[in-house]
PDB file of C-alpha atoms and ligand atoms in Angstrom:
ATOM      1  CA  MET E  99     -13.909  28.872  48.017  1.00 98.00           C
ATOM      2  CA  LYS E 100     -14.481  30.270  44.556  1.00 98.00           C
ATOM      3  CA  LEU E 101     -17.884  30.348  42.883  1.00 98.00           C
ATOM      4  CA  VAL E 102     -17.676  30.746  39.118  1.00 98.00           C
ATOM      5  CA  ILE E 103     -20.766  32.431  37.694  1.00 98.00           C
ATOM      6  CA  GLY E 104     -22.054  34.060  34.498  1.00 98.00           C
ATOM      7  CA  ASN E 105     -23.527  37.545  34.134  1.00 98.00           C
ATOM      8  CA  TYR E 106     -25.495  38.727  37.160  1.00 98.00           C
ATOM      9  CA  THR E 107     -28.149  40.099  34.819  1.00 98.00           C
ATOM     10  CA  TYR E 108     -28.860  36.917  32.917  1.00 98.00           C
ATOM     11  CA  SER E 109     -27.391  33.808  34.557  1.00 98.00           C
ATOM     12  CA  SER E 110     -30.226  32.309  36.546  1.00 98.00           C
ATOM     13  CA  TRP E 111     -28.393  29.057  37.298  1.00 98.00           C
ATOM     14  CA  SER E 112     -25.528  31.070  38.772  1.00 98.00           C
ATOM     15  CA  MET E 113     -27.866  33.120  40.933  1.00 98.00           C
ATOM     16  CA  ARG E 114     -29.156  30.104  42.869  1.00 98.00           C
ATOM     17  CA  PRO E 115     -26.007  28.893  44.692  1.00 98.00           C
ATOM     18  CA  TRP E 116     -24.642  32.440  44.937  1.00 98.00           C
ATOM     19  CA  LEU E 117     -27.737  33.549  46.903  1.00 98.00           C
ATOM     20  CA  LEU E 118     -27.611  30.505  49.127  1.00 98.00           C
ATOM     21  CA  MET E 119     -23.924  31.052  49.897  1.00 98.00           C
ATOM     22  CA  ARG E 120     -24.466  34.735  50.663  1.00 98.00           C
ATOM     23  CA  HIS E 121     -27.489  33.870  52.802  1.00 98.00           C
ATOM     24  CA  VAL E 122     -25.411  31.449  54.891  1.00 98.00           C
ATOM     25  CA  GLY E 123     -22.474  33.857  55.068  1.00 98.00           C
ATOM     26  CA  VAL E 124     -19.976  31.581  53.312  1.00 98.00           C
ATOM     27  CA  ASP E 125     -16.616  33.249  52.782  1.00 97.00           C
ATOM     28  CA  PHE E 126     -16.118  32.921  49.019  1.00 98.00           C
ATOM     29  CA  GLU E 127     -14.740  34.747  46.031  1.00 98.00           C
ATOM     30  CA  THR E 128     -16.839  35.243  42.892  1.00 98.00           C
ATOM     31  CA  VAL E 129     -15.248  34.578  39.502  1.00 98.00           C
ATOM     32  CA  ARG E 130     -17.482  36.137  36.845  1.00 98.00           C
ATOM     33  CA  ILE E 131     -17.453  34.883  33.259  1.00 98.00           C
ATOM     34  CA  PRO E 132     -19.514  37.142  30.970  1.00 97.00           C
ATOM     35  CA  LEU E 133     -21.332  34.781  28.585  1.00 97.00           C
ATOM     36  CA  PHE E 134     -21.352  35.181  24.780  1.00 96.00           C
ATOM     37  CA  ALA E 135     -18.205  37.351  24.915  1.00 95.00           C
ATOM     38  CA  ASP E 136     -14.931  36.957  23.039  1.00 95.00           C
ATOM     39  CA  ASP E 137     -13.115  35.255  25.890  1.00 96.00           C
ATOM     40  CA  THR E 138     -16.064  33.219  27.250  1.00 97.00           C
ATOM     41  CA  GLU E 139     -14.864  29.971  25.696  1.00 97.00           C
ATOM     42  CA  ALA E 140     -11.360  30.311  27.120  1.00 98.00           C
ATOM     43  CA  MET E 141     -12.679  31.203  30.574  1.00 98.00           C
ATOM     44  CA  LEU E 142     -15.146  28.281  30.578  1.00 98.00           C
ATOM     45  CA  GLU E 143     -12.300  26.003  29.486  1.00 97.00           C
ATOM     46  CA  LYS E 144     -10.230  27.178  32.439  1.00 97.00           C
ATOM     47  CA  TRP E 145     -12.860  27.036  35.195  1.00 97.00           C
ATOM     48  CA  CYS E 146     -15.789  24.852  34.131  1.00 97.00           C
ATOM     49  CA  PRO E 147     -15.452  21.129  33.401  1.00 96.00           C
ATOM     50  CA  ALA E 148     -18.876  21.005  31.682  1.00 97.00           C
ATOM     51  CA  LYS E 149     -18.262  24.393  29.994  1.00 97.00           C
ATOM     52  CA  GLN E 150     -21.188  25.829  31.934  1.00 98.00           C
ATOM     53  CA  VAL E 151     -21.622  27.988  35.003  1.00 98.00           C
ATOM     54  CA  PRO E 152     -22.004  27.842  37.962  1.00 98.00           C
ATOM     55  CA  VAL E 153     -19.008  25.903  39.256  1.00 98.00           C
ATOM     56  CA  LEU E 154     -17.795  25.769  42.844  1.00 98.00           C
ATOM     57  CA  HIS E 155     -14.094  25.301  43.554  1.00 98.00           C
ATOM     58  CA  ASP E 156     -13.433  24.290  47.159  1.00 98.00           C
ATOM     59  CA  GLY E 157      -9.798  23.188  47.434  1.00 96.00           C
ATOM     60  CA  PRO E 158      -9.483  20.058  45.296  1.00 97.00           C
ATOM     61  CA  LEU E 159     -13.273  19.732  44.932  1.00 98.00           C
ATOM     62  CA  VAL E 160     -14.760  21.031  41.677  1.00 98.00           C
ATOM     63  CA  LEU E 161     -18.579  20.977  41.562  1.00 98.00           C
ATOM     64  CA  TRP E 162     -20.156  21.844  38.231  1.00 98.00           C
ATOM     65  CA  ASP E 163     -23.896  21.982  38.844  1.00 98.00           C
ATOM     66  CA  SER E 164     -26.158  24.486  40.611  1.00 98.00           C
ATOM     67  CA  LEU E 165     -28.238  21.981  42.577  1.00 98.00           C
ATOM     68  CA  ALA E 166     -25.209  19.899  43.582  1.00 98.00           C
ATOM     69  CA  ILE E 167     -23.543  23.083  44.866  1.00 98.00           C
ATOM     70  CA  CYS E 168     -26.664  23.971  46.891  1.00 98.00           C
ATOM     71  CA  GLU E 169     -26.750  20.440  48.344  1.00 98.00           C
ATOM     72  CA  TYR E 170     -23.059  20.698  49.256  1.00 98.00           C
ATOM     73  CA  ILE E 171     -23.579  24.023  51.031  1.00 98.00           C
ATOM     74  CA  ALA E 172     -26.600  22.614  52.881  1.00 98.00           C
ATOM     75  CA  ASP E 173     -24.494  19.613  53.982  1.00 98.00           C
ATOM     76  CA  LYS E 174     -21.501  21.664  55.025  1.00 98.00           C
ATOM     77  CA  TRP E 175     -23.560  24.319  56.833  1.00 98.00           C
ATOM     78  CA  SER E 176     -26.043  21.842  58.277  1.00 96.00           C
ATOM     79  CA  ASP E 177     -26.873  24.210  61.158  1.00 96.00           C
ATOM     80  CA  ALA E 178     -28.268  26.763  58.690  1.00 97.00           C
ATOM     81  CA  GLY E 179     -31.450  24.708  58.246  1.00 96.00           C
ATOM     82  CA  LEU E 180     -31.433  24.895  54.462  1.00 98.00           C
ATOM     83  CA  TRP E 181     -33.687  21.842  54.249  1.00 98.00           C
ATOM     84  CA  SER E 182     -36.773  21.269  56.425  1.00 97.00           C
ATOM     85  CA  GLU E 183     -36.378  19.099  59.516  1.00 96.00           C
ATOM     86  CA  ALA E 184     -39.396  16.912  58.760  1.00 97.00           C
ATOM     87  CA  ALA E 185     -38.599  14.136  56.279  1.00 97.00           C
ATOM     88  CA  ALA E 186     -41.845  14.614  54.320  1.00 97.00           C
ATOM     89  CA  ASP E 187     -41.287  18.375  53.928  1.00 97.00           C
ATOM     90  CA  ARG E 188     -37.677  17.794  52.942  1.00 97.00           C
ATOM     91  CA  ALA E 189     -38.777  15.272  50.311  1.00 98.00           C
ATOM     92  CA  ARG E 190     -41.404  17.666  48.877  1.00 98.00           C
ATOM     93  CA  ALA E 191     -38.886  20.506  48.763  1.00 98.00           C
ATOM     94  CA  ARG E 192     -36.418  18.212  46.966  1.00 98.00           C
ATOM     95  CA  ALA E 193     -39.109  17.218  44.459  1.00 98.00           C
ATOM     96  CA  MET E 194     -39.765  20.917  43.764  1.00 98.00           C
ATOM     97  CA  CYS E 195     -36.040  21.561  43.260  1.00 98.00           C
ATOM     98  CA  ALA E 196     -35.791  18.575  40.914  1.00 98.00           C
ATOM     99  CA  GLU E 197     -38.792  19.827  38.915  1.00 98.00           C
ATOM    100  CA  MET E 198     -37.203  23.270  38.634  1.00 98.00           C
ATOM    101  CA  HIS E 199     -33.838  21.861  37.664  1.00 97.00           C
ATOM    102  CA  ALA E 200     -35.228  19.613  34.936  1.00 97.00           C
ATOM    103  CA  GLY E 201     -38.287  21.492  33.735  1.00 96.00           C
ATOM    104  CA  PHE E 202     -40.040  24.750  32.920  1.00 98.00           C
ATOM    105  CA  ARG E 203     -38.228  24.951  29.606  1.00 98.00           C
ATOM    106  CA  HIS E 204     -40.789  27.339  28.050  1.00 98.00           C
ATOM    107  CA  VAL E 205     -40.525  29.764  30.975  1.00 98.00           C
ATOM    108  CA  ARG E 206     -36.748  29.528  30.810  1.00 97.00           C
ATOM    109  CA  ARG E 207     -36.631  30.082  27.052  1.00 97.00           C
ATOM    110  CA  LYS E 208     -39.416  32.647  26.561  1.00 97.00           C
ATOM    111  CA  MET E 209     -38.966  34.557  29.816  1.00 98.00           C
ATOM    112  CA  PRO E 210     -35.169  34.792  30.103  1.00 98.00           C
ATOM    113  CA  MET E 211     -33.984  36.213  33.411  1.00 98.00           C
ATOM    114  CA  ASN E 212     -33.127  39.873  33.087  1.00 98.00           C
ATOM    115  CA  CYS E 213     -32.464  41.583  36.414  1.00 98.00           C
ATOM    116  CA  ARG E 214     -31.911  44.986  34.828  1.00 97.00           C
ATOM    117  CA  ARG E 215     -35.341  45.722  33.451  1.00 95.00           C
ATOM    118  CA  THR E 216     -39.052  45.077  33.239  1.00 97.00           C
ATOM    119  CA  VAL E 217     -40.872  44.141  30.037  1.00 97.00           C
ATOM    120  CA  SER E 218     -44.236  45.795  29.421  1.00 97.00           C
ATOM    121  CA  GLY E 219     -47.220  44.169  27.754  1.00 96.00           C
ATOM    122  CA  PHE E 220     -45.801  40.633  27.931  1.00 97.00           C
ATOM    123  CA  THR E 221     -48.356  37.916  27.126  1.00 97.00           C
ATOM    124  CA  PRO E 222     -47.188  34.353  27.683  1.00 97.00           C
ATOM    125  CA  ASP E 223     -48.052  31.820  24.986  1.00 98.00           C
ATOM    126  CA  LEU E 224     -50.067  28.735  25.942  1.00 98.00           C
ATOM    127  CA  ASP E 225     -47.102  26.472  26.795  1.00 98.00           C
ATOM    128  CA  THR E 226     -45.559  29.176  28.959  1.00 98.00           C
ATOM    129  CA  ARG E 227     -48.912  29.919  30.649  1.00 98.00           C
ATOM    130  CA  ILE E 228     -49.310  26.224  31.531  1.00 98.00           C
ATOM    131  CA  GLU E 229     -45.865  26.232  33.142  1.00 98.00           C
ATOM    132  CA  ILE E 230     -46.592  29.472  35.019  1.00 98.00           C
ATOM    133  CA  ASN E 231     -49.781  27.882  36.364  1.00 98.00           C
ATOM    134  CA  ARG E 232     -47.778  24.881  37.552  1.00 98.00           C
ATOM    135  CA  LEU E 233     -45.272  27.178  39.274  1.00 98.00           C
ATOM    136  CA  VAL E 234     -48.082  29.029  41.025  1.00 98.00           C
ATOM    137  CA  GLN E 235     -49.613  25.725  42.125  1.00 98.00           C
ATOM    138  CA  LEU E 236     -46.269  24.679  43.629  1.00 98.00           C
ATOM    139  CA  PHE E 237     -45.850  28.023  45.433  1.00 98.00           C
ATOM    140  CA  GLU E 238     -49.412  28.146  46.757  1.00 98.00           C
ATOM    141  CA  ASP E 239     -49.317  24.534  48.015  1.00 98.00           C
ATOM    142  CA  ALA E 240     -45.964  25.021  49.751  1.00 98.00           C
ATOM    143  CA  LEU E 241     -46.888  28.392  51.284  1.00 98.00           C
ATOM    144  CA  GLN E 242     -50.327  27.312  52.459  1.00 97.00           C
ATOM    145  CA  THR E 243     -48.832  24.206  54.089  1.00 97.00           C
ATOM    146  CA  SER E 244     -45.888  26.004  55.694  1.00 97.00           C
ATOM    147  CA  GLY E 245     -47.594  29.304  56.504  1.00 97.00           C
ATOM    148  CA  GLY E 246     -44.669  31.156  54.849  1.00 96.00           C
ATOM    149  CA  PRO E 247     -42.959  33.515  54.600  1.00 96.00           C
ATOM    150  CA  TRP E 248     -40.585  31.161  52.721  1.00 98.00           C
ATOM    151  CA  LEU E 249     -41.784  28.159  50.756  1.00 98.00           C
ATOM    152  CA  PHE E 250     -41.158  25.744  53.628  1.00 98.00           C
ATOM    153  CA  GLY E 251     -41.225  28.284  56.462  1.00 97.00           C
ATOM    154  CA  SER E 252     -37.604  29.398  56.718  1.00 97.00           C
ATOM    155  CA  PHE E 253     -35.298  30.301  53.834  1.00 98.00           C
ATOM    156  CA  GLY E 254     -33.812  27.200  52.239  1.00 98.00           C
ATOM    157  CA  VAL E 255     -32.414  25.601  49.103  1.00 98.00           C
ATOM    158  CA  VAL E 256     -35.882  25.521  47.547  1.00 98.00           C
ATOM    159  CA  ASP E 257     -36.252  29.331  47.830  1.00 98.00           C
ATOM    160  CA  ALA E 258     -32.841  29.844  46.228  1.00 98.00           C
ATOM    161  CA  MET E 259     -33.703  27.420  43.411  1.00 98.00           C
ATOM    162  CA  PHE E 260     -36.929  29.316  42.624  1.00 98.00           C
ATOM    163  CA  ALA E 261     -35.580  32.850  43.226  1.00 98.00           C
ATOM    164  CA  PRO E 262     -34.916  33.408  39.494  1.00 98.00           C
ATOM    165  CA  ILE E 263     -38.585  32.575  38.883  1.00 98.00           C
ATOM    166  CA  ALA E 264     -39.564  35.351  41.301  1.00 98.00           C
ATOM    167  CA  SER E 265     -37.277  37.622  39.306  1.00 98.00           C
ATOM    168  CA  ARG E 266     -38.788  36.553  35.965  1.00 98.00           C
ATOM    169  CA  LEU E 267     -42.405  36.911  37.106  1.00 98.00           C
ATOM    170  CA  THR E 268     -41.529  40.455  38.169  1.00 98.00           C
ATOM    171  CA  THR E 269     -39.619  41.337  34.999  1.00 98.00           C
ATOM    172  CA  TYR E 270     -42.489  40.166  32.788  1.00 98.00           C
ATOM    173  CA  GLY E 271     -45.260  41.587  34.976  1.00 98.00           C
ATOM    174  CA  VAL E 272     -47.034  38.258  35.546  1.00 98.00           C
ATOM    175  CA  ARG E 273     -49.761  38.523  38.183  1.00 96.00           C
ATOM    176  CA  VAL E 274     -49.988  35.693  40.716  1.00 97.00           C
ATOM    177  CA  PRO E 275     -52.180  35.015  43.803  1.00 97.00           C
ATOM    178  CA  ASP E 276     -51.540  36.790  47.113  1.00 97.00           C
ATOM    179  CA  ASP E 277     -49.417  34.155  48.877  1.00 97.00           C
ATOM    180  CA  SER E 278     -47.151  33.831  45.854  1.00 98.00           C
ATOM    181  CA  THR E 279     -46.955  37.634  45.552  1.00 98.00           C
ATOM    182  CA  ARG E 280     -45.853  37.887  49.187  1.00 98.00           C
ATOM    183  CA  TRP E 281     -43.188  35.209  48.612  1.00 98.00           C
ATOM    184  CA  ILE E 282     -41.924  37.073  45.513  1.00 98.00           C
ATOM    185  CA  GLN E 283     -41.734  40.277  47.582  1.00 98.00           C
ATOM    186  CA  SER E 284     -39.764  38.426  50.274  1.00 98.00           C
ATOM    187  CA  VAL E 285     -37.341  37.116  47.644  1.00 98.00           C
ATOM    188  CA  LEU E 286     -36.799  40.576  46.131  1.00 98.00           C
ATOM    189  CA  ALA E 287     -36.266  42.064  49.614  1.00 98.00           C
ATOM    190  CA  HIS E 288     -33.712  39.430  50.666  1.00 98.00           C
ATOM    191  CA  PRO E 289     -30.345  41.188  51.214  1.00 98.00           C
ATOM    192  CA  ALA E 290     -28.530  38.712  48.944  1.00 98.00           C
ATOM    193  CA  VAL E 291     -31.008  39.367  46.121  1.00 98.00           C
ATOM    194  CA  ILE E 292     -30.675  43.131  46.606  1.00 98.00           C
ATOM    195  CA  GLU E 293     -26.891  42.735  46.341  1.00 98.00           C
ATOM    196  CA  TRP E 294     -27.195  40.533  43.220  1.00 98.00           C
ATOM    197  CA  TYR E 295     -29.475  43.117  41.550  1.00 98.00           C
ATOM    198  CA  GLN E 296     -27.011  45.893  42.386  1.00 98.00           C
ATOM    199  CA  LEU E 297     -24.183  43.905  40.805  1.00 98.00           C
ATOM    200  CA  SER E 298     -26.415  43.337  37.773  1.00 98.00           C
ATOM    201  CA  ARG E 299     -26.993  47.078  37.416  1.00 97.00           C
ATOM    202  CA  ASP E 300     -23.209  47.586  37.493  1.00 97.00           C
ATOM    203  CA  GLU E 301     -22.793  45.317  34.450  1.00 97.00           C
ATOM    204  CA  SER E 302     -22.676  46.704  30.922  1.00 95.00           C
ATOM    205  CA  GLU E 303     -22.883  43.574  28.743  1.00 96.00           C
ATOM    206  CA  VAL E 304     -26.029  43.084  26.701  1.00 97.00           C
ATOM    207  CA  ILE E 305     -27.025  39.595  25.535  1.00 96.00           C
ATOM    208  CA  GLU E 306     -29.532  40.303  22.765  1.00 95.00           C
ATOM    209  CA  PRO E 307     -31.540  37.018  22.853  1.00 93.00           C
ATOM    210  CA  ALA E 308     -32.305  37.687  26.526  1.00 96.00           C
ATOM    211  CA  GLU E 309     -33.658  41.168  25.769  1.00 96.00           C
ATOM    212  CA  ILE E 310     -37.360  40.627  25.064  1.00 95.00           C
ATOM    213  CA  ALA E 311     -39.016  43.642  23.420  1.00 94.00           C
ATOM    214  CA  ASP E 312     -41.850  45.540  25.084  1.00 95.00           C
ATOM    215  CA  ALA E 313     -45.189  44.848  23.419  1.00 91.00           C
TER     216      ALA E 313
HETATM  217  N1  GSH A 656     -27.638  22.157  34.830  1.00 78.29           N
HETATM  218  C1  GSH A 656     -26.740  23.208  34.912  1.00 78.29           C
HETATM  219  C2  GSH A 656     -27.151  24.254  33.888  1.00 78.29           C
HETATM  220  C3  GSH A 656     -26.167  25.381  33.823  1.00 78.29           C
HETATM  221  C4  GSH A 656     -26.392  26.283  32.611  1.00 78.29           C
HETATM  222  O1  GSH A 656     -27.202  26.028  31.708  1.00 78.29           O
HETATM  223  N2  GSH A 656     -25.630  27.393  32.619  1.00 78.29           N
HETATM  224  C5  GSH A 656     -25.648  28.351  31.525  1.00 78.29           C
HETATM  225  C6  GSH A 656     -25.709  29.787  32.042  1.00 78.29           C
HETATM  226  S1  GSH A 656     -27.062  30.130  33.092  1.00 78.29           S
HETATM  227  C7  GSH A 656     -24.315  28.293  30.788  1.00 78.29           C
HETATM  228  O2  GSH A 656     -23.282  28.043  31.393  1.00 78.29           O
HETATM  229  N3  GSH A 656     -24.322  28.574  29.495  1.00 78.29           N
HETATM  230  C8  GSH A 656     -23.107  28.675  28.755  1.00 78.29           C
HETATM  231  C9  GSH A 656     -22.994  27.653  27.708  1.00 78.29           C
HETATM  232  O3  GSH A 656     -23.793  26.686  27.703  1.00 78.29           O
HETATM  233  O4  GSH A 656     -22.080  27.807  26.862  1.00 78.29           O
HETATM  234  C10 GSH A 656     -26.768  23.726  36.339  1.00 78.29           C
HETATM  235  O5  GSH A 656     -27.827  23.669  36.945  1.00 78.29           O
HETATM  236  O6  GSH A 656     -25.743  24.173  36.861  1.00 78.29           O
END
């Protein structure tokens, strides 16, 4: 299998399936396409039908969307328990993933993922604050129902889908309630996340729009 991704530092959609695949122990090769570089267009043309990352190549199968890749891994490694056993929990986790996949556009635009640094003095604007509050509500509800340490008890697709949010909240120094803080700490301590951050630190590309200035 080959997983085509963007920059470790900035590509939050790439991070999600990559973490899940590392977590499960899938044997795969990473193809990295640095975004906004001279050869990005040609590389996307070669590997990515929708000209976006991530893309999974598994033999003849080409899957061009982060959530679809996570679903495929959860199906193929069904023993890994990447979705909750109980139908109601599974449905709630899927609703959270769908909300993440389709929403939080202010958080995504104004708090770009940046695994290489922290930003001091960041103050979210009102739209971003409203979305952060919604994220916290989702985390607190899931964690209080499951008892943690992961959103639905054990690590699953939903934790991988929200892992870049844990990264962003840390980068921008956003304070959240205790249960959410503990979940963020668990995400940052996950071996796959530690490896991703190390690979990010090894990168040298800088994408200026994703570099928010300290206040
Ligand atoms: N819905 C897609 C979104 C993927 C996406 O927006 N990827 C960004 C990088 S994180 C990208 O490929 N940008 C390059 C471009 O649009 O030219 C998914 O979830 O996989």
